[in-house]
Each structure stands twice: as C-alpha cells, then as structure tokens.
Coordinates of C-alpha atoms and ligand atoms in Angstrom, one line a residue:
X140 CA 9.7 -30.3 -23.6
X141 CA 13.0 -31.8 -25.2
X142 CA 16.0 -29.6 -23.6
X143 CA 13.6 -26.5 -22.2
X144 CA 16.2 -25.9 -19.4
X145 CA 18.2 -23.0 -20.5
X146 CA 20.8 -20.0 -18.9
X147 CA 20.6 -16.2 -18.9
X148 CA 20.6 -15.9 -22.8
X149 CA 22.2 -12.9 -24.0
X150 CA 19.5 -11.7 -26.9
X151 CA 16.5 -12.3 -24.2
X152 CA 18.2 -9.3 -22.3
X153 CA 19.7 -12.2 -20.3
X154 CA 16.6 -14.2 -19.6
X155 CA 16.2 -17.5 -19.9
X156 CA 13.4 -18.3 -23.0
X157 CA 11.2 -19.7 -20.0
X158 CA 11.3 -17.1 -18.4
X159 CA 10.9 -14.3 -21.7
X160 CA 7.6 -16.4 -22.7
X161 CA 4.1 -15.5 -22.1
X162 CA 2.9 -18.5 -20.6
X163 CA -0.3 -18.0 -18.3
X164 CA -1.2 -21.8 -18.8
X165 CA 2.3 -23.5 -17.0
X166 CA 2.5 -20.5 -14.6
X167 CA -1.6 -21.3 -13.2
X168 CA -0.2 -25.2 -13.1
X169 CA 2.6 -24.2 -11.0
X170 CA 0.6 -21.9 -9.2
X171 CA -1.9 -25.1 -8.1
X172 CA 0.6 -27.1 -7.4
X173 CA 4.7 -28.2 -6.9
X174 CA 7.6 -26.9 -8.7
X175 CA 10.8 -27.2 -8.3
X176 CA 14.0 -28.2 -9.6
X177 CA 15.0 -31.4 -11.5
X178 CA 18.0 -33.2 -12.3
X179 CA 18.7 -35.1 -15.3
X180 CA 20.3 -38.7 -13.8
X181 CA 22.2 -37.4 -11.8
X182 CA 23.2 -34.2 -9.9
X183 CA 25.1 -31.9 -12.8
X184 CA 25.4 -34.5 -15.2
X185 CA 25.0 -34.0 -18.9
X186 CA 22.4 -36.7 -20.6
X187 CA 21.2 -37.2 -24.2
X188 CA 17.5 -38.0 -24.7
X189 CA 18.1 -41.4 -24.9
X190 CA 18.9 -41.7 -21.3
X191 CA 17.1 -38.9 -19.5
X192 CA 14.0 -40.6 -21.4
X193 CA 14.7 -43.8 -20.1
X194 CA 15.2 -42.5 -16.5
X195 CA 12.7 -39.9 -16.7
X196 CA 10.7 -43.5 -17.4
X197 CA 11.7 -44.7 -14.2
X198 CA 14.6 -47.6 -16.0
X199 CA 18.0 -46.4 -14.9
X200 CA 20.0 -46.3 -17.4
X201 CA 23.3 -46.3 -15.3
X202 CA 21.9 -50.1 -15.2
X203 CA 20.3 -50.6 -18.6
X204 CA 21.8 -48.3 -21.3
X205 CA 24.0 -50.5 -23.7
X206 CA 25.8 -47.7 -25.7
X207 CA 24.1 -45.6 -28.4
X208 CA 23.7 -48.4 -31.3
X209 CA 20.1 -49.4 -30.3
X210 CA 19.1 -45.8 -29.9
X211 CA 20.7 -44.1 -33.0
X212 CA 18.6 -47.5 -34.7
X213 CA 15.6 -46.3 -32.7
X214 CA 16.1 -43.1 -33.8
X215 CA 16.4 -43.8 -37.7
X216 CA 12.8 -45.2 -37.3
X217 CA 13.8 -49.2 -36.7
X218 CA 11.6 -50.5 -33.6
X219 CA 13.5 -52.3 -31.4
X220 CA 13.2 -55.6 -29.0
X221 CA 15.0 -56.7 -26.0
X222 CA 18.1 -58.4 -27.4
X223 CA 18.4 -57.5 -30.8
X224 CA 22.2 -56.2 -31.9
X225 CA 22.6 -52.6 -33.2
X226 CA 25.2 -50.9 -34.7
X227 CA 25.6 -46.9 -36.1
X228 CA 26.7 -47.6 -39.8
X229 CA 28.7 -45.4 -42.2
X230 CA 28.0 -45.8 -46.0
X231 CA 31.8 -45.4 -47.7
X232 CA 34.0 -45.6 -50.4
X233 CA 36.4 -48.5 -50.3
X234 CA 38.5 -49.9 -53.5
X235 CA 39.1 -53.5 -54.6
X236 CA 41.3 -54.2 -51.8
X237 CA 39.2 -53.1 -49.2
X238 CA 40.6 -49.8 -48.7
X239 CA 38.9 -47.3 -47.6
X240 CA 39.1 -44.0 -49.8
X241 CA 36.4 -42.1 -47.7
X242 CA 34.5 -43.2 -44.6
X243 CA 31.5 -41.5 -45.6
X244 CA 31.3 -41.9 -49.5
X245 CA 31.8 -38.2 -50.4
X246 CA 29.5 -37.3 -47.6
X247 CA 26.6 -39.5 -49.7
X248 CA 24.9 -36.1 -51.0
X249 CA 21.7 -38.4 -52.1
X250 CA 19.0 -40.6 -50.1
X251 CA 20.4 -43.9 -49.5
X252 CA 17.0 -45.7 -48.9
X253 CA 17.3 -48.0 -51.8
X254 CA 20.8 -49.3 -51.2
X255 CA 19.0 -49.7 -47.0
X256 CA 15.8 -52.1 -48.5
X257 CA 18.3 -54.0 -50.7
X258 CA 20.9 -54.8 -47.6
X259 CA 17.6 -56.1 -45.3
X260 CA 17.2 -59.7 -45.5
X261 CA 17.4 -63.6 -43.7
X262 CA 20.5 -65.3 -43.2
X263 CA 21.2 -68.2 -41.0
X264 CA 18.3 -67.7 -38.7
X265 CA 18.7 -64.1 -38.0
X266 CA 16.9 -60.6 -40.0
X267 CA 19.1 -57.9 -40.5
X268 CA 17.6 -54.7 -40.7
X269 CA 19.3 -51.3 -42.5
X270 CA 18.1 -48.1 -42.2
X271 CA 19.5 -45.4 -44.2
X272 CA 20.1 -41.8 -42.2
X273 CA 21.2 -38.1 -43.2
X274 CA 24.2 -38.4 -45.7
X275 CA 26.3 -41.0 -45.2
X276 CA 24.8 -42.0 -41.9
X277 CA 23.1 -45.4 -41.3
X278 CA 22.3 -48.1 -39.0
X279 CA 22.2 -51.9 -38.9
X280 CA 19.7 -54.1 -36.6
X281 CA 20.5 -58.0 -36.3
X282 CA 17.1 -59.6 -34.8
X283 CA 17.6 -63.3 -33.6
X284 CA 19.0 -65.5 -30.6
X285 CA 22.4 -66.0 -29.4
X286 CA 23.5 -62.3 -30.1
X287 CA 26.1 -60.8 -28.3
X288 CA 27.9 -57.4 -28.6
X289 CA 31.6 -58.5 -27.3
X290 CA 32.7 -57.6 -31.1
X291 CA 35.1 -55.5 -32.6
X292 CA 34.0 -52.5 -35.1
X293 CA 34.8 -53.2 -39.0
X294 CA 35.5 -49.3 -38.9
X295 CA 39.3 -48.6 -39.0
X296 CA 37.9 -45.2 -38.2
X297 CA 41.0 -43.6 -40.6
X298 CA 40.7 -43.6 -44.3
X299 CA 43.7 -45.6 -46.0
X300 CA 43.3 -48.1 -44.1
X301 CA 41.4 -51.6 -44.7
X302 CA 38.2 -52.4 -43.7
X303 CA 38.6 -54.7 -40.5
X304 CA 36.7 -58.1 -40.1
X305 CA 34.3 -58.3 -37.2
X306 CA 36.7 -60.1 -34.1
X307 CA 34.8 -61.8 -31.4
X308 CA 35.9 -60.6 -28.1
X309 CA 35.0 -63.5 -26.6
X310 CA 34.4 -67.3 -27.1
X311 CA 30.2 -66.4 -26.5
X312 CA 30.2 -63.8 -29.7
X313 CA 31.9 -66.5 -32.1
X314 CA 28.6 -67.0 -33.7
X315 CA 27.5 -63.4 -34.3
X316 CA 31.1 -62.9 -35.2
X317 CA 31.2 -65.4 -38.3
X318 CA 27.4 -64.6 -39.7
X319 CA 28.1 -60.9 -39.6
X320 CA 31.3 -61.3 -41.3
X321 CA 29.6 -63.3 -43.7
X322 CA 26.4 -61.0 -43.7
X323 CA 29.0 -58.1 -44.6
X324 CA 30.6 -59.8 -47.8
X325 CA 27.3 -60.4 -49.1
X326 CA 26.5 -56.6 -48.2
X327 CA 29.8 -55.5 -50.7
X328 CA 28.5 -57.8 -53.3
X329 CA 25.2 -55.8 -53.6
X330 CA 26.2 -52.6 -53.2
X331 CA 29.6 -53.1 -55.4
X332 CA 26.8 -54.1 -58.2
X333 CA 23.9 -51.9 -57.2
X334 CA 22.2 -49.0 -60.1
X335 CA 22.8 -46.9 -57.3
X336 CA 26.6 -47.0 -57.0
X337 CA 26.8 -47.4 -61.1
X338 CA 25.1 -43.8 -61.6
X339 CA 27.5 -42.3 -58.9
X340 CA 30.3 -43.9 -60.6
X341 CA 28.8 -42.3 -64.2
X342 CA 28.4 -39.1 -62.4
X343 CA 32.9 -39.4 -60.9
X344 CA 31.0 -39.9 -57.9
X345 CA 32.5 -42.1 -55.2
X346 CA 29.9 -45.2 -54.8
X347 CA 28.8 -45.9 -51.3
X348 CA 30.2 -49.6 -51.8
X349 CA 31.2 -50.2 -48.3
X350 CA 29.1 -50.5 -44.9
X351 CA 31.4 -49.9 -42.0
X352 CA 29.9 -50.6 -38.6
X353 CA 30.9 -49.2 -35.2
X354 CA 29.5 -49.0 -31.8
X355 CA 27.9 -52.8 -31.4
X356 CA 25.2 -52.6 -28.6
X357 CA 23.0 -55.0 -27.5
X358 CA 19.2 -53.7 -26.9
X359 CA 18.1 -53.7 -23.0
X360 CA 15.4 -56.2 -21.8
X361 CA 13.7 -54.1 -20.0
X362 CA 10.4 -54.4 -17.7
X363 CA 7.3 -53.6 -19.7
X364 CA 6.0 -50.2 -18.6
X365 CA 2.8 -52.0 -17.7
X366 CA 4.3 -54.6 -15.6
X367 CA 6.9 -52.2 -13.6
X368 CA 3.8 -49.9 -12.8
X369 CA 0.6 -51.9 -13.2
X370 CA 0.0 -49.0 -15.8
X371 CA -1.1 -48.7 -19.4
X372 CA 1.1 -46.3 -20.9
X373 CA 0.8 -44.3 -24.5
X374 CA 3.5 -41.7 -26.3
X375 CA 2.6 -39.4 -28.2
X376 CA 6.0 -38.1 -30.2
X377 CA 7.4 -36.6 -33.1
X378 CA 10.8 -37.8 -32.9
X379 CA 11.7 -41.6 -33.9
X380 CA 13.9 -42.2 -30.7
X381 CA 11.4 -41.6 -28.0
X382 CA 8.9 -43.9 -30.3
X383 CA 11.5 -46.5 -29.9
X384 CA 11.9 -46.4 -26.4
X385 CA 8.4 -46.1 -25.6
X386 CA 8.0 -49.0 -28.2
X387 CA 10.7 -51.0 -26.6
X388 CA 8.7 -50.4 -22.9
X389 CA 5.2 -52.1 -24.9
X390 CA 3.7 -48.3 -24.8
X391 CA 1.2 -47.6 -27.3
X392 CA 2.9 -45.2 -29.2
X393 CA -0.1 -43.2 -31.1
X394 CA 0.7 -41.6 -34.5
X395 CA -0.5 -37.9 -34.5
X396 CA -1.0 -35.8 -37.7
X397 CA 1.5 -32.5 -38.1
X398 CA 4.0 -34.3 -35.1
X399 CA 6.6 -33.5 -37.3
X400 CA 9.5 -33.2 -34.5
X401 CA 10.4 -29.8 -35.4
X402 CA 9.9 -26.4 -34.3
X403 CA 7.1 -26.3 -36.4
X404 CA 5.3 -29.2 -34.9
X405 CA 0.9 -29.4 -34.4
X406 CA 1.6 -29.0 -30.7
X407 CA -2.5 -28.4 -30.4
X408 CA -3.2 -31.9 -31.9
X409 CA -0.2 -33.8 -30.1
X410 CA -2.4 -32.5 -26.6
X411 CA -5.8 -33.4 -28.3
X412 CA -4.2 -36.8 -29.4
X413 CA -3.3 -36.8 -25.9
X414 CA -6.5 -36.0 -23.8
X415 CA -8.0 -38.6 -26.0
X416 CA -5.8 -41.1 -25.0
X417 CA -5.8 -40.5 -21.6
X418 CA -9.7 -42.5 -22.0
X419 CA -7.7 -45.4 -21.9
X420 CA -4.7 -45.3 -20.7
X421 CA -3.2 -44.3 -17.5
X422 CA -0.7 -42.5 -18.2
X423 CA 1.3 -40.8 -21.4
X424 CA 4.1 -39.1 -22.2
X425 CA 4.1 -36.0 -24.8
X426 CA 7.6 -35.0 -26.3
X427 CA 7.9 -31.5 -28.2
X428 CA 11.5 -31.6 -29.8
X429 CA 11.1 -28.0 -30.6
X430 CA 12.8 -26.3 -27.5
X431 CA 16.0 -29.0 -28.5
X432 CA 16.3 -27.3 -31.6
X433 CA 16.2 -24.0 -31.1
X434 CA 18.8 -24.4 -28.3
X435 CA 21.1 -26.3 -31.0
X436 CA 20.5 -23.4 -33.2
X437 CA 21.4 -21.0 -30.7
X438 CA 18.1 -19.3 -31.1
X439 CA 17.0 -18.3 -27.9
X440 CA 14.0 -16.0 -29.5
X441 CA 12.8 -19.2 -31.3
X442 CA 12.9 -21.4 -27.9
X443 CA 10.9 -18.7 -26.5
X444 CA 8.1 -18.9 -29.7
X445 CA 7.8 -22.7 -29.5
X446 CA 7.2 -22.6 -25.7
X447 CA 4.4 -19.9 -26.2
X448 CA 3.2 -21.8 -28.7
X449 CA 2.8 -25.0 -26.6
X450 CA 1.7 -23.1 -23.6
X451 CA -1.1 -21.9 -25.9
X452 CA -1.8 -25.9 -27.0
X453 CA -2.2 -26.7 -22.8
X454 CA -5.7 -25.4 -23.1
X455 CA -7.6 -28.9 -23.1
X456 CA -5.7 -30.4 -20.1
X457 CA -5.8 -27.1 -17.8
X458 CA -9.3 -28.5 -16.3
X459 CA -8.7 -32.2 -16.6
X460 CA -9.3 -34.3 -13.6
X461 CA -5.7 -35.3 -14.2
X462 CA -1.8 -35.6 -12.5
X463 CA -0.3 -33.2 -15.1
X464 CA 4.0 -32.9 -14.9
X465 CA 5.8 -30.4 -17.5
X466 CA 9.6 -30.6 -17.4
X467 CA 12.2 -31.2 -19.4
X468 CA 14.4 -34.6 -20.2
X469 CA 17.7 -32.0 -20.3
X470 CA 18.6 -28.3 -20.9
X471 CA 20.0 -27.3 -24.3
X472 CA 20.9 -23.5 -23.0
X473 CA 20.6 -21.3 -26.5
X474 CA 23.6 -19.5 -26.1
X475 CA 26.4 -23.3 -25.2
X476 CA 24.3 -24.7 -28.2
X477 CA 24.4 -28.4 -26.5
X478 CA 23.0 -30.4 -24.1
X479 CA 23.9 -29.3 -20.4
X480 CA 24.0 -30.5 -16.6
X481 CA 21.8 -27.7 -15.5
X482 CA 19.1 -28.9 -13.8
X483 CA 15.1 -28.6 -14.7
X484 CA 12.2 -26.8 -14.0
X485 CA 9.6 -28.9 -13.4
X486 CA 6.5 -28.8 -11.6
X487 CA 3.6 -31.5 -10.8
X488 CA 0.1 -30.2 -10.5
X489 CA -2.6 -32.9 -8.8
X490 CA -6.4 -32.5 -7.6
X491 CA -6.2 -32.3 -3.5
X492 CA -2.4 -31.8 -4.0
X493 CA 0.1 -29.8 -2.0
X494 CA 0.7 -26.5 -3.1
X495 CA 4.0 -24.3 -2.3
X496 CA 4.7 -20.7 -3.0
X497 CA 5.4 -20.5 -6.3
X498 CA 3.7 -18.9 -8.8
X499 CA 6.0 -18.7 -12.1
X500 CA 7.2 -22.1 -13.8
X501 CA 10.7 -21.2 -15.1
X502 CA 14.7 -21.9 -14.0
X503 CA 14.7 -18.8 -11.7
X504 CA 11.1 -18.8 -10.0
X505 CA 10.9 -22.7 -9.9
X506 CA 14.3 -22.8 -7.5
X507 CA 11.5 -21.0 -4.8
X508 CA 9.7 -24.3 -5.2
X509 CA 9.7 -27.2 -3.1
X510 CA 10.5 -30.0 -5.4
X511 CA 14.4 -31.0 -5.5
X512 CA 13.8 -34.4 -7.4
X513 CA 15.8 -36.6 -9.6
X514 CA 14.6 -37.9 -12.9
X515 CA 14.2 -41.5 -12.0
X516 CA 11.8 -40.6 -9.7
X517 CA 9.1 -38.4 -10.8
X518 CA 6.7 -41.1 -12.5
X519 CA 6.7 -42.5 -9.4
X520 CA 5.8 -39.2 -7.5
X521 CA 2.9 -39.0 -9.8
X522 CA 1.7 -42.2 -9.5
X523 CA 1.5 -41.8 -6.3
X524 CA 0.0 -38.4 -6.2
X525 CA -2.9 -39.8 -8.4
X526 CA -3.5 -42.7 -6.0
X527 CA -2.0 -45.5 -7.9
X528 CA 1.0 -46.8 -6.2
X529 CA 1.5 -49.5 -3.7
X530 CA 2.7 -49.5 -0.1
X531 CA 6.1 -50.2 0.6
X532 CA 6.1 -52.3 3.4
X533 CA 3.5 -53.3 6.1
Ligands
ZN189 ZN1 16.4 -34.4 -25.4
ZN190 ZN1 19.5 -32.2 -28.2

C-alpha cells in the first residue's frame, strides 16, 4: 500500500488512518503471523517510490539508482531497458534567438501528445522516444549503444536566458553529446512549424517550440528478478512507475481492468488478477496508490476509506496456501502531506510460520511485533519462509 505509514492525524482524533480503519482481514493476518516495523532504505530516511520499490525488490538502490530521469520516463508510461538514456523534459517558449520566454510554455494548458509522437523517431542508430506529461511536463528516452549520461542539461533553468547546447562531460559522452545536439535542432524545427504551436500562436498563446532537458540518467542494468531469485515474478499496478520497474526486472507486468492508480481504484479485481496469477508465478507484487494520495491531499479520512476498502478486497487470499506480506514502500503521514522517514508496519503471515503477540496491524500495535526489518530484505524473508531460498554456506 503506496505510503500507508502515517502519524497521529489530527481529524482521526489523533489516530493514525491504520489504526481508525475497520480492518478484520490485515488484523487476522497479523494475528497468524509476524509484524513489526519496517524501514524504508535505511533507518529514518525519506525515499520516493522509485527507490523503496526497487529495494523493497531486493536491488539496492544506494548501488543502482541513476537519478530520477529513467523513472519520471517510467512513470510517463515509456518501458525502459538497461542502458537506455533518460531525461525529465520541459515543453517551453523560446524566441528566434533561442531565448527562453517561459520554461514551461505558459504552463502548456493542453495535451501535448501530438507534438510527443511527432518528436519520436531514428537518427544515427539510436530511437528517441518522447512522452508528453501533465502541462508542460515531458520526458525523453534515447534507446541505443554507446550512451552515456556525463552531459550537461540544455535547461538554463532561468527564463531570459539561452537555451544551452548539450556539453559532454567527458571524452566517453562525445558521441551522445553531438547526436543529441543534433537530435534537438531537428526537435525546434518540428515543433517551431507544428499545427499545434500555429493554433496557440492564433489563440496569443505562447507555442511550446522548445524542449529543454534536465536531469540526464542512464537506466540501471539490473539482475532479472528471475535470475537474482530463481523466481517468476508478476505486478499487478495501476501506476506507470512501478510497471516500469517491474518491466525493467523482466516481471510480467499483468494489465487489470478499473487499476486506475487512484483512490478510486478496482482494488477487488487487482487481488483476483492477483490470485490468478499466483497459478503461475511465484511471486507478485500488488501496488494500491490510493493511501499516497490521500496523504498528499492531507485527507486522513480518505486514507482511512481506501484502506477499508482494500482490507475488504483481501478476501480471496485470507485462505490461500500462500506467504502473504502487507506493508508499505514509504509513509505519506496525512497531516506533513509528503513522503516521510517514519518507518512501516508490516507484517508476514506464512503456513507453519512463527507467530508473535500481536494481534492489530497498524504503526502503534505493530511496534509490539517482532519484526525490525529493512526493506532490502523482506523478499528475501519470504522466500525463505515459503521454502524457496538457498543455503548460504555449507
Ligand atoms: Zn510510494
Ligand atoms: Zn507519494
């Protein structure tokens, strides 16, 4: 459950949402088995869902996470392989000189898609993918060999100033250097001419004639999920970004109907998808976003809804013959409206398991738990709770 950790929050009579919900389905799972605390990373530190998914994977991403281009990409929709380049992308308004007027083209108050599909093509051996976001908000994938992300942003990140050419920050990133410099004059000469920009220019709007890029990151080669664990592994998400990493791992990410990644999400046929697929695979991951939201929006009553709600969708698994693990990736405590350092609930329930005292699965009850665990390590406390990991050692 995307950010479930919460604090005292002041309209639940200071409860935490966990703890406010009716939620007789967690609470029997932690009553079977182990609960207990969990850190995102590491101890107190604050994580976005990019990394506390990776980790909560078991791929460090102390070690592998390359800055947030390939995940913002991931997160726009664009699948992602070991070694492609990504950047976060601004549409803007710059004039014949190449200054810029306004980093984000009058805060682009229409879907850019169009002007995206027109800036995708082949050049020199390499694809370059564009996806356009919310507003002015877009990213750019470069798929090919000889990549490298030791490259300056073309963002001046001021308005007034001109539009920098990418610099190669070493003598390695000369080549991805020249072809995106050329890539990007290509790029003005499209959208400088585009329908698009011509009816916002009809309209005294400012045309989105300009694609400034920030943030270069090179996407992780990491292990495939199958390989690191000797697992099959399925997602089953509504949000783009955990699709993309799961993606990126080989996973089979399954496509559910009513996932939307929203508070309103089909939580009942995200665990039906997921029973299903647990026929054949070993293990998968289910994300609900909802819990995120709510704690952005500060609305501690709605947290508390989507968590009943999804404690209501657990029926199918209660009775499976299964290692089941609720937790969190991060809190996003309802009344700080942001991601936190506070540390999880989270409990493991396993046939023939342990079982320790506690009976409630929330922040206060689960700290009566036994489990003290960091992220990186819970798929590997599963796996060997269901019988499916290998000795270490003789
Ligand atoms: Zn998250
Ligand atoms: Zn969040």
């Amino acid at each position: 459950m995307d950010g479930l950790g919460d604090r005292p929050c002041r309209d639940l009579g200071g409860l935490t949402p966990l703890q406010a919900a009716y939620r007789p389905n967690m609470n029997s799972l932690a009553g079977r088995g182990l609960s207990g605390l969990m850190y995102s990373v590491s101890q107190g530190m604050t994580t976005g869902s990019d990394t506390s998914h990776l980790s909560l994977l078991g791929y460090d991403p102390v070690r592998f996470y390359s800055g947030r281009g390939p995940f913002e990409a991931m997160g726009l929709g664009l699948r992602l392989s070991g070694g492609d380049l990504a950047f976060r992308a601004n549409f803007a308004t710059a004039d014949s000189n190449g200054i810029v007027k306004d980093r984000r083209a009058g805060r682009l108050d229409e879907d850019a898609s169009e002007l995206a599909e027109d800036l995708c093509m082949e050049m020199d051996g390499l694809v370059f993918q564009v996806k356009a976001g919310v507003e002015h908000r877009a990213a750019l994938v470069v798929k090919g060999e000889g990549l490298s992300d030791h490259i300056s942003d073309t963002d001046p990140h001021i308005s007034g100033e001109k539009v920098k050419e990418v610099r190669a920050l070493d003598s390695e990133a000369l080549f991805t250097a020249e072809v995106l410099n050329k890539y990007l004059s290509e790029v003005r000469s499209i959208l400088n001419g585009h329908p698009f920009n011509s009816r916002r220019r009809e309209k005294g709007k400012l045309p989105a004639n300009e694609l400034l890029l920030r943030g270069a990151g090179l996407t992780p080669r990491l292990q495939p999920f199958s390989e690191k664990y000797g697992l099959s592994g399925s997602c089953i998400a509504g949000i783009p970004m955990v699709k993309g990493i799961c993606a990126l791992l080989g996973m089979n990410v399954v496509e559910v109907e009513g996932a939307t990644g929203t508070v309103n999400s089909n939580f009942r046929n995200k665990i039906d998808a997921a029973v299903k697929e647990m026929k054949k695979s070993s293990f998968v991951i289910v994300n609900i976003k909802g819990t995120d939201a709510a704690g952005h929006d500060g609305d501690a009553v709605l947290k508390k809804k989507v968590i009943e709600r999804f404690d209501a969708a657990l029926g199918p698994i209660m009775d499976m013959e299964a290692t089941v693990c609720i937790t969190g990736d991060h809190s996003t405590p309802c009344d700080f409206r942001e991601h936190s350092g506070d540390p999880l609930p989270i409990l493991i329930s396993s046939p023939g398991s342990r079982r320790d005292t506690s009976q409630f699965f929330d922040e206060i009850s689960c700290m009566k738990g036994s489990l003290r665990i960091g992220s990186g390590d819970v798929l590997q406390y599963m796996r060997q709770l269901s019988g499916n990991d290998e000795k270490y050692g003789a």
